[in-house]
PDB file of C-alpha atoms and ligand atoms in Angstrom:
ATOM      1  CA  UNK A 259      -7.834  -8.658   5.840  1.00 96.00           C
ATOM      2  CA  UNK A 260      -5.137 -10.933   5.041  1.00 97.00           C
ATOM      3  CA  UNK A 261      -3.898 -13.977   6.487  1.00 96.00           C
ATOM      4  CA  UNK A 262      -1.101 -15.853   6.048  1.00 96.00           C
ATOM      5  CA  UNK A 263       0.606 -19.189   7.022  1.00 93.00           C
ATOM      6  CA  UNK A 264       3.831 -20.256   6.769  1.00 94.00           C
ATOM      7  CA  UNK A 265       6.766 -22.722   8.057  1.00 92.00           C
ATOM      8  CA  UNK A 266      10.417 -22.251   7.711  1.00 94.00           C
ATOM      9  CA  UNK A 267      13.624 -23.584   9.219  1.00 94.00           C
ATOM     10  CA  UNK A 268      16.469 -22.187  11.306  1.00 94.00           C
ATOM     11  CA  UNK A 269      19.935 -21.256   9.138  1.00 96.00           C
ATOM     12  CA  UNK A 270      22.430 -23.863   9.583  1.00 94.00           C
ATOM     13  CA  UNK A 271      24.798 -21.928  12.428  1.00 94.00           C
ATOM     14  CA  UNK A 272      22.218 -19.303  12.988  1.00 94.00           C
ATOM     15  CA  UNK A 273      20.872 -18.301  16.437  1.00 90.00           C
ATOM     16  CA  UNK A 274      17.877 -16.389  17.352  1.00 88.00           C
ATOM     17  CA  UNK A 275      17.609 -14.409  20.392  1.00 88.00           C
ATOM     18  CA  UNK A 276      13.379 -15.285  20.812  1.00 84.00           C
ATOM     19  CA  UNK A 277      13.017 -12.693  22.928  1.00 86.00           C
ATOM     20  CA  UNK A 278      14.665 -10.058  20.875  1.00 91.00           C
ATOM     21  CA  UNK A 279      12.972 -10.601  17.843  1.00 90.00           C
ATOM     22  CA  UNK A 280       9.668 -11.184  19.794  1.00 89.00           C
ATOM     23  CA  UNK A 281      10.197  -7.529  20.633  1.00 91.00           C
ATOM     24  CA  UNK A 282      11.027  -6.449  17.292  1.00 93.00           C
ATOM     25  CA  UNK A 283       7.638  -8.215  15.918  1.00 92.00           C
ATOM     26  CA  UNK A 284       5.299  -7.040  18.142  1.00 91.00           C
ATOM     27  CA  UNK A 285       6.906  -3.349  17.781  1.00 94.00           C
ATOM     28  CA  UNK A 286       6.328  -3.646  14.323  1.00 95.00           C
ATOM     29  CA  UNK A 287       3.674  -5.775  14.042  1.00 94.00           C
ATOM     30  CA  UNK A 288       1.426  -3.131  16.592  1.00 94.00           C
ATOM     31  CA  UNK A 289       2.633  -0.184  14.236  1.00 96.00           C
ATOM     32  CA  UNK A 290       0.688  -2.226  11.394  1.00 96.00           C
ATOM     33  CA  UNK A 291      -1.983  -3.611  12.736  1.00 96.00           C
ATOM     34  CA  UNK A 292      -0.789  -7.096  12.530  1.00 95.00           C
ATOM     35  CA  UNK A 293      -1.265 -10.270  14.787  1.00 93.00           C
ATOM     36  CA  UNK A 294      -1.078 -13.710  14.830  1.00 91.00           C
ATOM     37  CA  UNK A 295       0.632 -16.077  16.269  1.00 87.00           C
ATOM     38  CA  UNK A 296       5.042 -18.167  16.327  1.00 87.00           C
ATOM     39  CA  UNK A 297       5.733 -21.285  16.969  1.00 84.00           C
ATOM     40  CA  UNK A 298       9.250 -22.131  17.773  1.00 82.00           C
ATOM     41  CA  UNK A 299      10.833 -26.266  18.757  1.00 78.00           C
ATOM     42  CA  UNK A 300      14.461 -24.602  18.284  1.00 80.00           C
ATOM     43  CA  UNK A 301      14.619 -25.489  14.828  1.00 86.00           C
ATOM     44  CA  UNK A 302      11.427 -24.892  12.661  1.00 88.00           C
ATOM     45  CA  UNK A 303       9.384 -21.913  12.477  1.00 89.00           C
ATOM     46  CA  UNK A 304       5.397 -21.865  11.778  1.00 89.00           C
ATOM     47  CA  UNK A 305       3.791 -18.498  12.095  1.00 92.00           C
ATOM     48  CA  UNK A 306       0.627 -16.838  11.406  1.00 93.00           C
ATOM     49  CA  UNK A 307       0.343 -13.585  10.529  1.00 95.00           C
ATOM     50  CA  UNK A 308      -3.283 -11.288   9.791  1.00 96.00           C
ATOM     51  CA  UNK A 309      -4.302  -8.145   9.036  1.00 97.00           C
ATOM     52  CA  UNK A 310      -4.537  -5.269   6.203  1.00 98.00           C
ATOM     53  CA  UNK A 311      -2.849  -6.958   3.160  1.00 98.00           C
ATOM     54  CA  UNK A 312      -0.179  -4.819   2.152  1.00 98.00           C
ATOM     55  CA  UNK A 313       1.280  -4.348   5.758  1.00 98.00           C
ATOM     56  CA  UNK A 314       1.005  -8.343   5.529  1.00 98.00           C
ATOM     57  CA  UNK A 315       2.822  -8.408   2.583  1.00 98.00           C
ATOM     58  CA  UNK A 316       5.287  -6.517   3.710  1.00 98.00           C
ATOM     59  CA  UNK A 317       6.118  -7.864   6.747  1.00 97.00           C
ATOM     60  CA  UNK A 318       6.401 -11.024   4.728  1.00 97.00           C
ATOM     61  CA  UNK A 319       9.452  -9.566   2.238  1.00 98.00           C
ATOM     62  CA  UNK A 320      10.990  -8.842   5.229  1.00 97.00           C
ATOM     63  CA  UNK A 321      10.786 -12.044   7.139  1.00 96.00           C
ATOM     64  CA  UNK A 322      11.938 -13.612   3.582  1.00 96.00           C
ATOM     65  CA  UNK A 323      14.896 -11.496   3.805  1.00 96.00           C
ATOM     66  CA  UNK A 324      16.059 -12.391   7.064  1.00 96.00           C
ATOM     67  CA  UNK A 325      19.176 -14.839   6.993  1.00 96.00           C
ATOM     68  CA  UNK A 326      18.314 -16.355  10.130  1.00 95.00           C
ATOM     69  CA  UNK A 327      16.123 -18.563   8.622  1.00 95.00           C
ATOM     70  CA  UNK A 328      15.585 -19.974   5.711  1.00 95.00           C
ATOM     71  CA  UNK A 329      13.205 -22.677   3.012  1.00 92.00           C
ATOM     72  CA  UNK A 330       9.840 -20.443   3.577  1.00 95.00           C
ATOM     73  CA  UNK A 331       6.880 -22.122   2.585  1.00 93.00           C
ATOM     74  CA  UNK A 332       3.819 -20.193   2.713  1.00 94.00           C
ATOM     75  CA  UNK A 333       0.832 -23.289   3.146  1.00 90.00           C
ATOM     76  CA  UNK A 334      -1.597 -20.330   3.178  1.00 91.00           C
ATOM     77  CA  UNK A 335      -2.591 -17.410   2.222  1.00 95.00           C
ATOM     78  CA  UNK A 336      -6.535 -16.217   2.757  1.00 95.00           C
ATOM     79  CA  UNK A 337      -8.585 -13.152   2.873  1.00 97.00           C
ATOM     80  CA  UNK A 338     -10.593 -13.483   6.118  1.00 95.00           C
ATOM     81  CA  UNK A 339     -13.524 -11.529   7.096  1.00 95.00           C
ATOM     82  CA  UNK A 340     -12.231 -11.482  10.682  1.00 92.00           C
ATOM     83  CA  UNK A 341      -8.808 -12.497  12.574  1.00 92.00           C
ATOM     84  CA  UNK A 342      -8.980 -16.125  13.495  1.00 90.00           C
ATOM     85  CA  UNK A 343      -6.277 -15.853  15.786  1.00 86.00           C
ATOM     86  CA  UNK A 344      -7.426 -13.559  17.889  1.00 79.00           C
ATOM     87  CA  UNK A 345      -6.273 -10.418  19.159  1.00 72.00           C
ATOM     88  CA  UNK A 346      -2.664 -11.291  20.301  1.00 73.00           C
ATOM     89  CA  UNK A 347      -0.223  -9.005  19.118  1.00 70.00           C
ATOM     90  CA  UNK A 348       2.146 -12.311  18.056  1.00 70.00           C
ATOM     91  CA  UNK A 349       1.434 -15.362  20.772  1.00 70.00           C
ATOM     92  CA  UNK A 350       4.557 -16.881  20.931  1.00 73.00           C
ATOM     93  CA  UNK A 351       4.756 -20.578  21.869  1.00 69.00           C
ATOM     94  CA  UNK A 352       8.083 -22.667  22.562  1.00 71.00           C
ATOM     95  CA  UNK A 353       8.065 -26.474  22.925  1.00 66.00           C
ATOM     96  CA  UNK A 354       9.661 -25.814  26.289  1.00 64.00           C
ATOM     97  CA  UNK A 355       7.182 -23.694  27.754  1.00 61.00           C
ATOM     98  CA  UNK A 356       5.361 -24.948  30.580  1.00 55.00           C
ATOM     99  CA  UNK A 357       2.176 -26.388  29.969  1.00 63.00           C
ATOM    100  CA  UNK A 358       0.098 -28.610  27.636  1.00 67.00           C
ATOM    101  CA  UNK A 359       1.486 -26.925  24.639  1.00 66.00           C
ATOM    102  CA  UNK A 360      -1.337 -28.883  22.704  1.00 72.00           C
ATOM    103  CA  UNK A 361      -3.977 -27.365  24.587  1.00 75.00           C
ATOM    104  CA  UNK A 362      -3.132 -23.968  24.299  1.00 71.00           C
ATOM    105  CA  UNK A 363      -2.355 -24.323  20.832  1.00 74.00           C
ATOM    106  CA  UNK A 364      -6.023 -25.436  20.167  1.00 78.00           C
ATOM    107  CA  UNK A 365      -7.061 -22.989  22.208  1.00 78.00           C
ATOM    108  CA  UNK A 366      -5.796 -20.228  19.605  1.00 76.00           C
ATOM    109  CA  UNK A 367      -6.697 -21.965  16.669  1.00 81.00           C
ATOM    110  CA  UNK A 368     -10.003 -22.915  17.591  1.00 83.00           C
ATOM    111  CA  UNK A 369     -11.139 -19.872  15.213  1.00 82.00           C
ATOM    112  CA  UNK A 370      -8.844 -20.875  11.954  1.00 85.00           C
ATOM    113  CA  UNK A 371     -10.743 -22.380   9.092  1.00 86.00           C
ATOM    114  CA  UNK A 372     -10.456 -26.057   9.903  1.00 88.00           C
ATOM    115  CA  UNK A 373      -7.537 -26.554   7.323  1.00 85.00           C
ATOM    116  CA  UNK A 374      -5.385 -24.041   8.549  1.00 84.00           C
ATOM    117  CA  UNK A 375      -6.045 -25.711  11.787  1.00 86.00           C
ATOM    118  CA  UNK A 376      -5.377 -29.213  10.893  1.00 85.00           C
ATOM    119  CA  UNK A 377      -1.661 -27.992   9.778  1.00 81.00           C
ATOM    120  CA  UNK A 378      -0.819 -25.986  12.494  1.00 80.00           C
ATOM    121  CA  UNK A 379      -1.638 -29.117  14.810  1.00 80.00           C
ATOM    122  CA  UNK A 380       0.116 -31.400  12.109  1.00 81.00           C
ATOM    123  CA  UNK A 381       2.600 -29.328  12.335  1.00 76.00           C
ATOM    124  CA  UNK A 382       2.887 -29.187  16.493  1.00 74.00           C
ATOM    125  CA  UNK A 383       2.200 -32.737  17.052  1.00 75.00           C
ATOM    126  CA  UNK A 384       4.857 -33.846  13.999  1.00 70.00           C
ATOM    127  CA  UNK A 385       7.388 -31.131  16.511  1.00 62.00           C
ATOM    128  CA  UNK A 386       6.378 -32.167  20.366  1.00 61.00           C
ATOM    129  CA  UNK A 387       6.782 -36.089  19.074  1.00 60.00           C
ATOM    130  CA  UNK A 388      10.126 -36.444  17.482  1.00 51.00           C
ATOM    131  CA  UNK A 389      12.410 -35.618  20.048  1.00 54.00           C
ATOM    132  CA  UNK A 390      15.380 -34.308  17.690  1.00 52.00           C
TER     133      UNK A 390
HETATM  134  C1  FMN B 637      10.607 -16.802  12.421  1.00 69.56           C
HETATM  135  C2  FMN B 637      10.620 -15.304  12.338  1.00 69.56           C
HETATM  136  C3  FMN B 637       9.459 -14.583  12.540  1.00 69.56           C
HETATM  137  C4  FMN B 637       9.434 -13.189  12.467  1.00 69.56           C
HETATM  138  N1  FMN B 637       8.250 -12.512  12.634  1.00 69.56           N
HETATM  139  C5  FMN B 637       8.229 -11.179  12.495  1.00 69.56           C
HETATM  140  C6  FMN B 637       7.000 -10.462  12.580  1.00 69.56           C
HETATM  141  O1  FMN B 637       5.919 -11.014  12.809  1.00 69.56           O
HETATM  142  N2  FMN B 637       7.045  -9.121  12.420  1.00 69.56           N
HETATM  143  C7  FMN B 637       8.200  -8.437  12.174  1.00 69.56           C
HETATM  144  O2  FMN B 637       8.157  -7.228  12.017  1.00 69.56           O
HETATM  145  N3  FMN B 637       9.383  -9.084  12.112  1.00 69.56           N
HETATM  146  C8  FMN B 637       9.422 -10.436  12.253  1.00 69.56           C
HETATM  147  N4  FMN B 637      10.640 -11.095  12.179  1.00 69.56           N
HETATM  148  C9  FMN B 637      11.870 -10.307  12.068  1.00 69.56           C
HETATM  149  C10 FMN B 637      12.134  -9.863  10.655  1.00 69.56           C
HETATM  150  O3  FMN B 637      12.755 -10.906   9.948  1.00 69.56           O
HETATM  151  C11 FMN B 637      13.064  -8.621  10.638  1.00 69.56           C
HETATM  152  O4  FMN B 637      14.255  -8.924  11.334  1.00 69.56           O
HETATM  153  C12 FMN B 637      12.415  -7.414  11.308  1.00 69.56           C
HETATM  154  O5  FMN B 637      11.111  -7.238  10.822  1.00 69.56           O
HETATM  155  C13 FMN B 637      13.225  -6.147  11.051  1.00 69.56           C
HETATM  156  O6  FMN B 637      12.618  -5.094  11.728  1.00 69.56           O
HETATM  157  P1  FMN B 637      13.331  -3.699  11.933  1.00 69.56           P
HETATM  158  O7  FMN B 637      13.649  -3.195  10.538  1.00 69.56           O
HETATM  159  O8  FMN B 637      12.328  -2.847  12.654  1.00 69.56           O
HETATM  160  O9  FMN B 637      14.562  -3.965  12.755  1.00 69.56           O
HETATM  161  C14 FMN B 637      10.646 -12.486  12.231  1.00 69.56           C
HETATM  162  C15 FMN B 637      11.846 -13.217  12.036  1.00 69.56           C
HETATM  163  C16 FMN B 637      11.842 -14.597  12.088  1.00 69.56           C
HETATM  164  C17 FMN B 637      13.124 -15.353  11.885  1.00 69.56           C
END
């Protein structure tokens, strides 16, 4: 299985619908056997994504290709014995969500190799901490 990490920021003037595209991922994402995990503060992206390789790849080009976003940097990209992240078809987690969004972020990475888990909480304590 593949796994792969990456970060990438909201298009200047773009808007996502998060629920919409929630339901678009986990339609496709259950179609190909992916899962994983999106984090979203409203202007940066970090999302993991596992399962068999070429449906990862895939779903990659096509994230890539989506205007909505842009400046993808993929800070990993593993083959894993076994999903880390569970079984969730794509836990979604918002800064605004109720909640110690810290805790439940730990929660679902407590099974990531400890550095994919030191960047995903870089990444959410650099996010819940600057308040732009
Ligand atoms: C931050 C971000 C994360 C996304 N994650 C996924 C995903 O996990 N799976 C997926 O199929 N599409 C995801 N998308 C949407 C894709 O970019 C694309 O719009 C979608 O796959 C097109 O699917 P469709 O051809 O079935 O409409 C994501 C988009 C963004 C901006």
């Amino acid at each position: 299985m593949l796994q792969i990490v990456y970060v990438s920021s909201l298009a200047p003037g773009a808007r996502i619908d998060a629920a919409a595209m929630l339901a678009t991922a986990r339609r496709n994402n259950g179609r190909d056997g992916i899962t994983g995990m999106l984090f979203a503060d409203g202007k940066r992206f970090l999302q993991a994504m596992e399962g068999p390789p070429e449906k990862v790849e895939t779903t990659l080009s096509r994230i890539r290709r989506d205007p909505r976003h842009r400046a993808i940097v993929v800070l990993s990209k593993r083959n894993i014995a076994q999903r880390e992240f569970g079984a969730w078809d794509m836990a979604h987690y918002d800064r605004a969500d109720e909640g110690d969004f810290g805790t439940r972020v730990r929660e679902l990475t407590s099974a990531a190799s400890p550095a994919v888990r030191a960047t995903i909480e870089g990444f959410v304590a650099l996010r819940t901490e600057r308040p732009d």
